[in-house]
Short mmCIF file of C-alpha atoms in Angstrom, two decimals:
data_model
loop_
_atom_site.label_atom_id
_atom_site.label_comp_id
_atom_site.label_asym_id
_atom_site.label_seq_id
_atom_site.Cartn_x
_atom_site.Cartn_y
_atom_site.Cartn_z
CA MET D 126 21.77 145.25 134.55
CA LEU D 127 19.67 142.74 136.47
CA THR D 128 19.92 138.98 135.96
CA VAL D 129 16.85 136.93 136.69
CA THR D 130 17.46 133.41 138.03
CA PRO D 131 14.67 130.81 138.21
CA PRO D 132 13.81 130.07 141.82
CA ASP D 133 14.52 126.31 141.63
CA SER D 134 17.81 126.45 139.75
CA LYS D 135 21.31 126.38 141.19
CA PRO D 136 24.64 127.15 139.67
CA GLN D 137 26.40 124.03 138.50
CA ASP D 138 29.31 124.45 140.83
CA ALA D 139 26.97 124.85 143.76
CA SER D 140 25.27 121.48 143.40
CA THR D 141 25.42 119.17 146.44
CA GLU D 142 25.22 116.00 144.35
CA VAL D 143 28.27 113.83 144.10
CA PRO D 144 28.79 112.61 140.55
CA GLY D 145 28.18 108.89 140.28
CA SER D 146 26.30 108.70 143.60
CA PRO D 147 22.53 108.22 143.92
CA VAL D 148 20.45 111.13 145.08
CA GLY D 149 18.93 110.47 148.45
CA THR D 150 15.37 111.15 147.40
CA GLY D 151 15.61 109.86 143.79
CA PRO D 152 15.28 106.38 142.32
CA LEU D 153 18.14 103.93 142.22
CA PRO D 154 20.25 103.97 139.08
CA PRO D 155 19.18 101.42 136.52
CA GLY D 156 20.97 98.06 136.64
CA PRO D 157 22.04 96.00 133.59
CA ASN D 158 18.83 93.93 133.50
CA VAL D 159 16.34 96.69 134.31
CA ALA D 160 14.15 98.17 131.60
CA VAL D 161 14.12 101.96 131.69
CA ALA D 162 11.34 104.08 130.18
CA MET D 163 12.86 106.98 128.34
CA PRO D 164 10.81 109.97 127.22
CA GLY D 165 9.55 109.47 123.72
CA ALA D 166 10.47 105.74 123.66
CA GLY D 167 8.45 102.58 124.20
CA VAL D 168 8.94 100.34 127.17
CA ALA D 169 11.18 97.32 126.40
CA ASP D 170 9.91 93.87 127.34
CA PRO D 171 12.44 92.20 129.69
CA ASP D 172 12.05 88.93 127.76
CA ASP D 173 13.41 90.68 124.69
CA LEU D 174 16.70 91.20 126.46
CA VAL D 175 17.26 87.44 126.89
CA SER D 176 19.42 85.81 124.16
CA THR D 177 17.33 83.58 121.91
CA GLU D 178 20.26 82.28 119.82
CA LYS D 179 19.87 78.56 119.05
CA THR D 180 22.35 76.30 120.80
CA PRO D 181 24.46 74.63 118.05
CA THR D 182 23.92 70.91 117.71
CA LEU D 183 26.63 68.31 117.21
CA VAL D 184 25.95 68.30 113.45
CA ASP D 185 26.31 72.11 113.34
CA ARG D 186 29.62 71.95 115.18
CA VAL D 187 30.90 69.21 112.84
CA GLN D 188 29.94 71.24 109.78
CA ALA D 189 31.63 74.34 111.18
CA PHE D 190 34.78 72.31 111.87
CA ARG D 191 34.73 70.90 108.31
CA ALA D 192 34.32 74.38 106.83
CA LYS D 193 37.28 75.65 108.87
CA TYR D 194 39.60 72.81 107.80
CA GLU D 195 38.34 72.22 104.28
CA LYS D 196 41.79 71.85 102.66
CA GLN D 197 43.01 69.46 105.36
CA GLU D 198 39.84 67.39 104.98
CA MET D 199 40.47 67.04 101.24
CA ALA D 200 43.98 65.72 101.89
CA LEU D 201 42.68 63.37 104.61
CA PHE D 202 40.11 61.75 102.35
CA PHE D 203 42.63 61.47 99.52
CA PHE D 204 45.15 59.64 101.72
CA ALA D 205 42.37 57.57 103.31
CA GLY D 206 41.59 56.22 99.86
CA PHE D 207 45.30 55.60 99.27
CA LEU D 208 45.74 53.78 102.59
CA TYR D 209 42.62 51.71 101.97
CA ASP D 210 44.08 50.34 98.74
CA VAL D 211 47.51 49.76 100.26
CA LEU D 212 45.91 47.53 102.89
CA THR D 213 43.34 45.79 100.69
CA LEU D 214 44.76 45.75 97.15
CA SER D 215 44.80 42.30 95.57
CA PRO D 216 46.96 41.14 92.62
CA VAL D 217 46.36 42.87 89.30
CA ASP D 218 44.69 39.79 87.84
CA ASP D 219 42.16 39.48 90.68
CA ALA D 220 38.63 39.69 89.25
CA LEU D 221 37.22 41.35 92.36
CA THR D 222 39.85 44.12 92.16
CA GLU D 223 38.98 44.86 88.54
CA VAL D 224 35.25 44.96 89.33
CA GLN D 225 35.85 47.24 92.32
CA ASN D 226 37.92 49.69 90.26
CA PHE D 227 35.25 49.73 87.54
CA VAL D 228 32.57 50.58 90.13
CA TYR D 229 34.77 53.40 91.49
CA LEU D 230 35.17 54.82 87.98
CA ALA D 231 31.41 54.65 87.39
CA ILE D 232 30.74 56.50 90.67
CA LEU D 233 33.30 59.16 89.77
CA ALA D 234 31.73 59.67 86.35
CA GLY D 235 28.31 60.04 87.97
CA LEU D 236 29.59 62.58 90.50
CA LEU D 237 31.27 64.64 87.77
CA VAL D 238 28.05 64.70 85.75
CA LEU D 239 25.90 65.62 88.77
CA GLU D 240 28.26 68.44 89.74
CA GLN D 241 27.78 69.98 86.30
CA ARG D 242 24.05 69.32 86.35
CA TYR D 243 23.65 70.99 89.76
CA PRO D 244 26.43 73.61 90.09
CA GLU D 245 26.81 75.94 93.08
CA GLY D 246 23.56 77.79 93.75
CA VAL D 247 21.31 75.14 92.17
CA GLU D 248 19.35 72.94 94.54
CA PRO D 249 19.87 69.19 93.96
CA PRO D 250 16.91 66.79 93.96
CA LYS D 251 15.40 65.90 97.32
CA LEU D 252 16.80 62.40 96.94
CA LEU D 253 20.34 63.83 97.03
CA ALA D 254 19.79 66.75 99.40
CA LYS D 255 21.03 64.99 102.54
CA VAL D 256 24.20 63.54 101.00
CA TRP D 257 25.02 66.30 98.50
CA ARG D 258 27.34 68.09 100.93
CA PHE D 259 29.57 64.99 101.04
CA ARG D 260 30.19 64.88 97.28
CA GLU D 261 33.62 66.55 97.63
CA ASP D 262 34.71 63.95 100.17
CA ALA D 263 33.46 61.12 97.96
CA LEU D 264 35.31 62.51 94.93
CA HIS D 265 38.58 62.74 96.82
CA PHE D 266 38.21 59.31 98.41
CA PHE D 267 37.54 57.49 95.13
CA LEU D 268 40.22 59.44 93.27
CA GLY D 269 42.73 58.63 96.03
CA SER D 270 41.77 54.97 96.00
CA LEU D 271 42.06 54.62 92.22
CA LEU D 272 45.30 56.55 91.94
CA SER D 273 46.85 54.54 94.77
CA ALA D 274 45.85 51.26 93.13
CA PHE D 275 47.34 52.20 89.77
CA THR D 276 50.44 53.69 91.40
CA LEU D 277 51.03 50.46 93.31
CA PHE D 278 50.69 48.50 90.07
CA LEU D 279 53.21 50.86 88.45
CA PHE D 280 55.52 50.57 91.45
CA LYS D 281 55.54 46.78 91.21
CA SER D 282 56.22 46.89 87.46
CA SER D 283 59.09 49.35 87.55
CA SER D 284 62.03 50.57 89.55
CA GLY D 285 63.28 54.03 90.41
CA LEU D 286 61.36 57.19 91.25
CA THR D 287 58.86 57.12 88.38
CA PRO D 288 55.84 55.87 90.41
CA LEU D 289 56.61 58.26 93.27
CA LEU D 290 56.86 61.20 90.89
CA PHE D 291 53.59 60.10 89.28
CA MET D 292 51.87 60.01 92.67
CA ALA D 293 53.28 63.42 93.63
CA GLY D 294 52.04 64.84 90.34
CA MET D 295 48.53 63.48 90.89
CA PHE D 296 48.35 64.86 94.42
CA GLY D 297 49.62 68.21 93.12
CA LEU D 298 46.74 68.26 90.63
CA LEU D 299 44.22 67.63 93.40
CA VAL D 300 45.68 70.41 95.53
CA ALA D 301 45.63 72.76 92.53
CA ASN D 302 41.97 71.89 92.03
CA GLU D 303 41.18 73.49 95.42
CA LEU D 304 42.87 76.81 94.63
CA PRO D 305 40.48 79.65 93.67
CA ARG D 306 42.27 80.31 90.39
CA PHE D 307 41.72 76.74 89.22
CA ARG D 308 38.22 76.50 90.68
CA GLN D 309 37.16 79.36 88.43
CA LEU D 310 38.11 77.28 85.41
CA GLY D 311 35.52 74.61 86.26
CA PRO D 312 36.16 70.86 86.58
CA VAL D 313 39.39 70.96 84.53
CA ILE D 314 41.64 69.15 87.00
CA ARG D 315 39.08 66.52 87.98
CA VAL D 316 38.30 65.65 84.37
CA ALA D 317 42.02 65.29 83.63
CA VAL D 318 42.58 62.98 86.62
CA PHE D 319 39.45 60.98 85.78
CA SER D 320 40.70 60.58 82.20
CA LEU D 321 44.06 59.32 83.47
CA CYS D 322 42.35 56.81 85.78
CA VAL D 323 40.20 55.37 82.98
CA THR D 324 43.19 54.72 80.72
CA LEU D 325 45.33 53.26 83.52
CA TYR D 326 42.43 50.97 84.41
CA PHE D 327 42.26 49.54 80.90
CA ALA D 328 46.08 49.44 80.72
CA SER D 329 46.04 47.03 83.67
CA LEU D 330 42.93 45.08 82.61
CA LEU D 331 43.56 44.43 78.90
CA PRO D 332 46.94 42.66 79.33
CA VAL D 333 45.23 40.27 81.74
CA LEU D 334 42.40 39.60 79.27
CA PHE D 335 44.64 39.22 76.20
CA GLY D 336 47.54 37.54 78.01
CA ARG D 337 50.25 39.78 76.56
CA VAL D 338 51.76 43.25 76.63
CA GLY D 339 52.65 45.54 73.75
CA TRP D 340 52.23 48.97 72.24
CA TRP D 341 48.90 48.08 70.64
CA ILE D 342 47.49 47.03 74.04
CA PHE D 343 48.31 50.43 75.54
CA THR D 344 47.09 52.26 72.43
CA LEU D 345 43.76 50.44 72.73
CA SER D 346 43.59 51.53 76.38
CA VAL D 347 44.10 55.15 75.30
CA LEU D 348 41.34 54.83 72.69
CA LEU D 349 38.95 53.52 75.33
CA GLY D 350 39.94 56.42 77.58
CA CYS D 351 39.19 58.86 74.76
CA GLY D 352 35.80 57.16 74.32
CA SER D 353 34.97 57.79 77.99
CA VAL D 354 35.82 61.50 77.64
CA TYR D 355 33.68 61.73 74.50
CA GLY D 356 30.76 60.07 76.31
CA LEU D 357 31.13 62.55 79.17
CA LEU D 358 30.97 65.40 76.65
CA ARG D 359 27.79 64.06 75.06
CA VAL D 360 26.02 63.74 78.42
CA LEU D 361 27.05 67.20 79.67
CA LYS D 362 26.01 68.84 76.43
CA ARG D 363 22.35 68.17 77.31
CA TRP D 364 22.52 70.56 80.27
CA ARG D 365 25.32 72.87 79.14
CA PRO D 366 24.95 73.69 75.47
CA ASP D 367 27.86 76.16 75.60
CA GLU D 368 30.32 74.29 73.37
CA LYS D 369 33.21 76.64 74.13
CA ALA D 370 32.87 76.06 77.87
CA LEU D 371 32.74 72.28 77.38
CA LEU D 372 35.76 72.43 75.10
CA ARG D 373 37.74 74.32 77.74
CA THR D 374 36.63 72.39 80.84
CA VAL D 375 36.18 68.82 79.52
CA ALA D 376 37.58 68.19 76.03
CA VAL D 377 41.00 69.85 76.43
CA PRO D 378 41.91 68.32 79.84
CA GLY D 379 40.36 64.94 79.01
CA PHE D 380 41.96 64.39 75.61
CA GLY D 381 45.13 66.19 76.73
CA ALA D 382 45.62 63.63 79.49
CA GLN D 383 45.30 60.82 76.92
CA ALA D 384 47.94 62.40 74.68
CA LEU D 385 50.26 62.78 77.67
CA LEU D 386 49.89 59.12 78.66
CA LEU D 387 50.51 57.90 75.13
CA GLY D 388 53.66 60.03 74.85
CA CYS D 389 54.96 58.79 78.22
CA TYR D 390 54.44 55.18 77.16
CA PHE D 391 56.43 55.47 73.94
CA LEU D 392 59.17 57.34 75.81
CA GLY D 393 59.43 54.38 78.20
CA VAL D 394 58.25 56.27 81.27
CA ILE D 395 55.21 54.04 81.91
CA PRO D 396 56.23 50.49 82.86
CA PRO D 397 54.72 47.35 81.30
CA VAL D 398 51.91 46.60 83.76
CA PRO D 399 51.11 43.84 84.80
CA LEU D 400 54.64 42.34 84.53
CA ALA D 401 56.44 42.74 87.85
CA VAL D 402 59.75 41.55 89.31
CA GLN D 403 59.03 40.13 92.75
CA TYR D 404 62.68 39.69 93.76
CA SER D 405 66.14 40.18 92.29
CA GLY D 406 69.69 39.83 93.59
CA ILE D 407 73.38 39.44 92.69
CA TYR D 408 75.07 36.18 93.70
CA HIS D 409 78.33 34.34 93.26
CA GLN D 410 76.55 31.09 92.44
CA VAL D 411 73.02 29.95 91.62
CA LYS D 412 72.37 26.23 91.59
CA ARG D 413 69.18 24.23 91.10
CA VAL D 414 69.37 21.40 93.65
CA SER D 415 65.92 19.87 93.20
CA PRO D 416 62.63 20.61 91.42
CA GLY D 417 61.56 24.08 92.49
CA VAL D 418 64.53 24.61 94.85
CA TYR D 419 67.54 26.87 94.13
CA HIS D 420 70.60 27.47 96.31
CA LEU D 421 71.83 31.08 96.11
CA THR D 422 75.41 31.50 97.35
CA SER D 423 76.82 34.87 98.41
CA GLU D 424 79.69 36.03 100.57
CA ALA D 425 78.93 36.23 104.29
CA GLN D 426 79.48 39.78 105.53
CA PRO D 427 80.96 40.74 108.91
CA TRP D 428 78.58 42.05 111.56
CA TRP D 429 79.85 45.63 111.39
CA LYS D 430 78.73 46.03 107.75
CA VAL D 431 75.18 46.76 108.88
CA TRP D 432 74.19 48.33 105.54
CA THR D 433 74.53 44.97 103.78
CA ALA D 434 71.45 43.77 105.67
CA PHE D 435 69.43 45.67 103.05
CA HIS D 436 71.33 44.18 100.11
CA HIS D 437 70.03 41.41 97.89
CA GLY D 438 72.95 38.98 97.77
CA ASP D 439 76.39 40.31 96.77
CA GLN D 440 75.74 43.92 95.87
CA ASP D 441 79.27 44.46 97.19
CA PHE D 442 80.71 41.91 94.78
CA THR D 443 84.32 40.79 95.30
CA VAL D 444 85.66 39.25 92.10
CA ARG D 445 88.48 36.80 91.49
CA PRO D 446 89.92 35.85 88.09
CA GLY D 447 87.35 33.99 85.99
CA GLU D 448 84.35 34.81 88.20
CA GLN D 449 81.13 36.45 87.03
CA PRO D 450 78.19 37.91 88.94
CA MET D 451 74.89 36.05 88.55
CA TYR D 452 71.68 38.08 88.34
CA PHE D 453 68.84 36.05 89.83
CA PHE D 454 65.26 37.30 89.44
CA ARG D 455 61.70 36.09 89.67
CA ILE D 456 59.14 37.80 87.45
CA PHE D 457 55.37 37.71 87.80
CA ALA D 458 52.85 37.54 84.98
CA PRO D 459 49.11 36.85 85.39
CA LYS D 460 47.86 33.30 85.13
CA GLY D 461 47.31 32.27 81.51
CA PHE D 462 49.79 34.85 80.19
CA GLU D 463 51.42 33.76 76.94
CA PRO D 464 55.20 33.03 76.96
CA TYR D 465 57.19 36.20 76.40
CA ARG D 466 60.80 37.36 76.29
CA VAL D 467 62.72 39.79 78.47
CA ARG D 468 66.16 41.30 77.95
CA VAL D 469 68.93 41.47 80.55
CA ARG D 470 71.38 44.34 80.01
CA TRP D 471 74.62 44.99 81.91
CA TYR D 472 76.01 48.53 82.28
CA TYR D 473 79.43 49.68 83.50
CA ASP D 474 80.10 53.19 84.83
CA HIS D 475 83.18 53.97 82.70
CA PRO D 476 85.44 56.65 84.24
CA GLU D 477 85.51 58.57 80.95
CA LYS D 478 82.39 57.50 79.00
CA GLY D 479 79.88 57.20 81.83
CA TRP D 480 77.32 54.39 81.86
CA THR D 481 78.21 52.06 78.99
CA ALA D 482 76.20 49.01 77.88
CA LEU D 483 78.02 45.70 77.75
CA GLY D 484 76.89 44.34 74.37
CA LYS D 485 73.25 44.15 73.27
CA GLY D 486 72.03 42.19 76.26
CA PHE D 487 70.71 38.67 76.69
CA LEU D 488 67.19 37.63 75.69
CA ALA D 489 65.50 35.21 78.07
CA SER D 490 62.27 33.33 77.33
CA VAL D 491 60.01 33.21 80.38
CA SER D 492 56.40 32.31 81.04
CA SER D 493 53.67 32.48 83.65
CA ASN D 494 53.69 29.55 86.07
CA GLY D 495 50.49 30.52 87.85
CA SER D 496 52.37 31.39 91.05
CA GLU D 497 52.35 34.82 92.66
CA GLY D 498 56.05 34.30 93.37
CA GLY D 499 56.76 34.38 89.66
CA TYR D 500 58.99 32.61 87.18
CA ARG D 501 62.67 32.31 88.24
CA TYR D 502 65.64 32.89 85.97
CA TYR D 503 69.30 33.90 86.22
CA ALA D 504 71.82 35.40 83.81
CA GLN D 505 75.53 36.34 83.62
CA PRO D 506 77.33 39.16 81.76
CA GLY D 507 79.51 36.68 79.83
CA THR D 508 82.83 38.13 81.04
CA THR D 509 84.66 38.93 84.27
CA PRO D 510 83.61 42.47 85.24
CA LYS D 511 86.08 45.28 85.86
CA PRO D 512 86.22 46.86 89.31
CA GLY D 513 83.81 49.78 89.60
CA ASP D 514 80.09 50.56 89.66
CA TRP D 515 77.77 48.29 87.70
CA ARG D 516 74.08 48.09 86.93
CA VAL D 517 71.90 45.29 85.59
CA VAL D 518 68.57 46.20 83.96
CA LEU D 519 65.68 43.89 83.09
CA GLU D 520 63.33 45.15 80.37
CA THR D 521 60.76 43.92 77.93
CA GLU D 522 61.72 43.02 74.39
CA ALA D 523 60.29 46.41 73.33
CA GLY D 524 62.62 48.24 75.76
CA HIS D 525 60.35 49.09 78.73
CA GLU D 526 62.24 48.78 82.00
CA ILE D 527 60.90 46.36 84.60
CA ASN D 528 63.72 46.20 87.15
CA ARG D 529 67.20 47.53 87.81
CA LEU D 530 69.81 46.62 90.40
CA ASN D 531 73.03 48.49 91.17
CA PHE D 532 76.12 46.78 92.57
CA THR D 533 79.82 47.49 93.09
CA VAL D 534 82.68 45.25 91.95
CA THR D 535 85.99 45.18 93.83
CA GLU D 536 89.01 42.97 93.22
CA ASP D 537 89.47 40.14 95.73
CA THR D 538 93.18 39.61 96.50
CA ARG D 539 92.59 36.96 99.15
CA THR D 540 93.59 33.36 98.55
CA GLU D 541 91.75 31.66 101.40
CA PRO D 542 88.19 30.41 100.87
CA ARG D 543 85.47 33.02 101.33
CA PRO D 544 82.96 32.79 104.16
CA GLU D 545 79.74 31.80 102.43
CA ARG D 546 76.06 32.34 103.04
CA VAL D 547 73.51 30.11 101.31
CA ASP D 548 69.90 31.16 100.77
CA VAL D 549 67.17 28.93 99.40
CA SER D 550 64.60 30.02 96.81
CA VAL D 551 61.45 27.91 96.70
CA LEU D 552 58.45 28.09 94.42
CA LYS D 553 55.79 29.71 96.59
CA VAL D 554 57.92 32.00 98.81
CA THR D 555 58.97 35.24 97.14
CA LYS D 556 62.03 36.12 99.22
CA PRO D 557 64.81 33.52 99.62
CA LEU D 558 65.12 31.85 103.03
CA PRO D 559 68.38 31.25 104.92
CA LEU D 560 69.47 27.64 104.56
CA GLU D 561 69.16 26.94 108.29
CA GLU D 562 65.62 28.31 108.42
CA TRP D 563 64.60 26.35 105.33
CA GLN D 564 65.99 23.12 106.81
CA LYS D 565 63.90 23.61 109.96
CA LEU D 566 60.75 23.82 107.84
CA GLN D 567 61.42 20.51 106.13
CA PRO D 568 59.62 17.42 107.44
CA PRO D 569 61.87 14.99 109.29
CA PRO D 570 62.99 11.99 107.25
CA ALA D 571 60.92 8.87 107.67
CA PRO D 572 62.58 6.32 109.96
CA ALA D 573 64.16 3.37 108.18
CA THR D 574 62.13 0.19 108.56
CA ALA D 575 63.95 -2.96 109.70
CA PRO D 576 63.76 -5.97 107.40
CA ALA D 577 61.11 -8.47 108.42
CA ALA D 578 62.48 -11.48 110.38
CA ALA D 579 62.43 -14.81 108.63
CA THR D 580 59.77 -17.17 109.94
CA ALA D 581 60.23 -20.89 110.44
CA PRO D 582 58.58 -23.08 107.88
#
């Protein structure tokens, strides 16, 4: 059988070409930037092979960075608002502070309404288009600022971990608001926090306006907070007629927050803002030496007891027969506040019964003296304390705690005089001054004038 081979063909194994090498008489292999015409295909324009991607601007890079670290940005703006109030917060009765907090609440209410009016996917008005992307940052900043202000007021009016736990709870709510599961529920968390802020605002403002504290003042604050939630509902109903959705996202969290605050108040968790103890300490002796000047005597501690540098007076109280600890405090109330009464209670940590109250306490009548340092007072338990752990608590007549101070009592078996330290409490300085430092601040006595010489008649 004959096999016919085309005259120009060669067996594959007989080819003289080296794979990967150019043929001597053929064209050079195409390079990476050379356009090659393939059979059946159009010729590519070399300009089409040049990247035309737009170089990102500084604004584009900033937006990409913000999108990448969205959660961290939320925390940053929250704590920026907190730090701002820590550095700039004025006393609770400062008119500018109250006006500033009211403006913040109004801005927050407006942002909440606009977010519901223009949800995701809906274009905002041209007037808001350029700043609309910053609404999240603004919400977190103003919420952080308001919560920090009210937490600082609570911190000044109470003792213990209550304000810190409150702050941790608020920050936890804001973090939960960023989780997808909570985001699907709508503005539930933000409405709850806004509702809390409104009531705490009135709880700090109304006592200043009325010059007193009491359950009816806080109840009125809660009613005003409920009114703000109801107003928010009425406004949102114009754009979102779905009553079930509004009930779930606005009414339940808003009114639920009010019920929670009212319950916490009657349980004694929320302190009586704006009353605040500026300073308190335990001393062996308190003596008024001149108008506005008190000498506070405590036992001088040796240098190696470094922890006593953080004590207020004799928190390591050594007792001799017939001695009693003296609880010295200065309490602040806004200017024009009506006279009120506070109760001093003494508690002993009984080895078998635990913390046991010593009697029903002592009622003290105090008033506002118009000084930020506060009104000064001191009290005794009425008996020589037993060795052990003790606690003195200052509270309102209704039972809301304002201040507490723990101290330890040990028996003093020495007979020689104690080494003493004397501090001086003056009207306009909150913390007592060491006697030596106070004496340096006093003006030198005027030199005695010599009697005039008799003149000759």
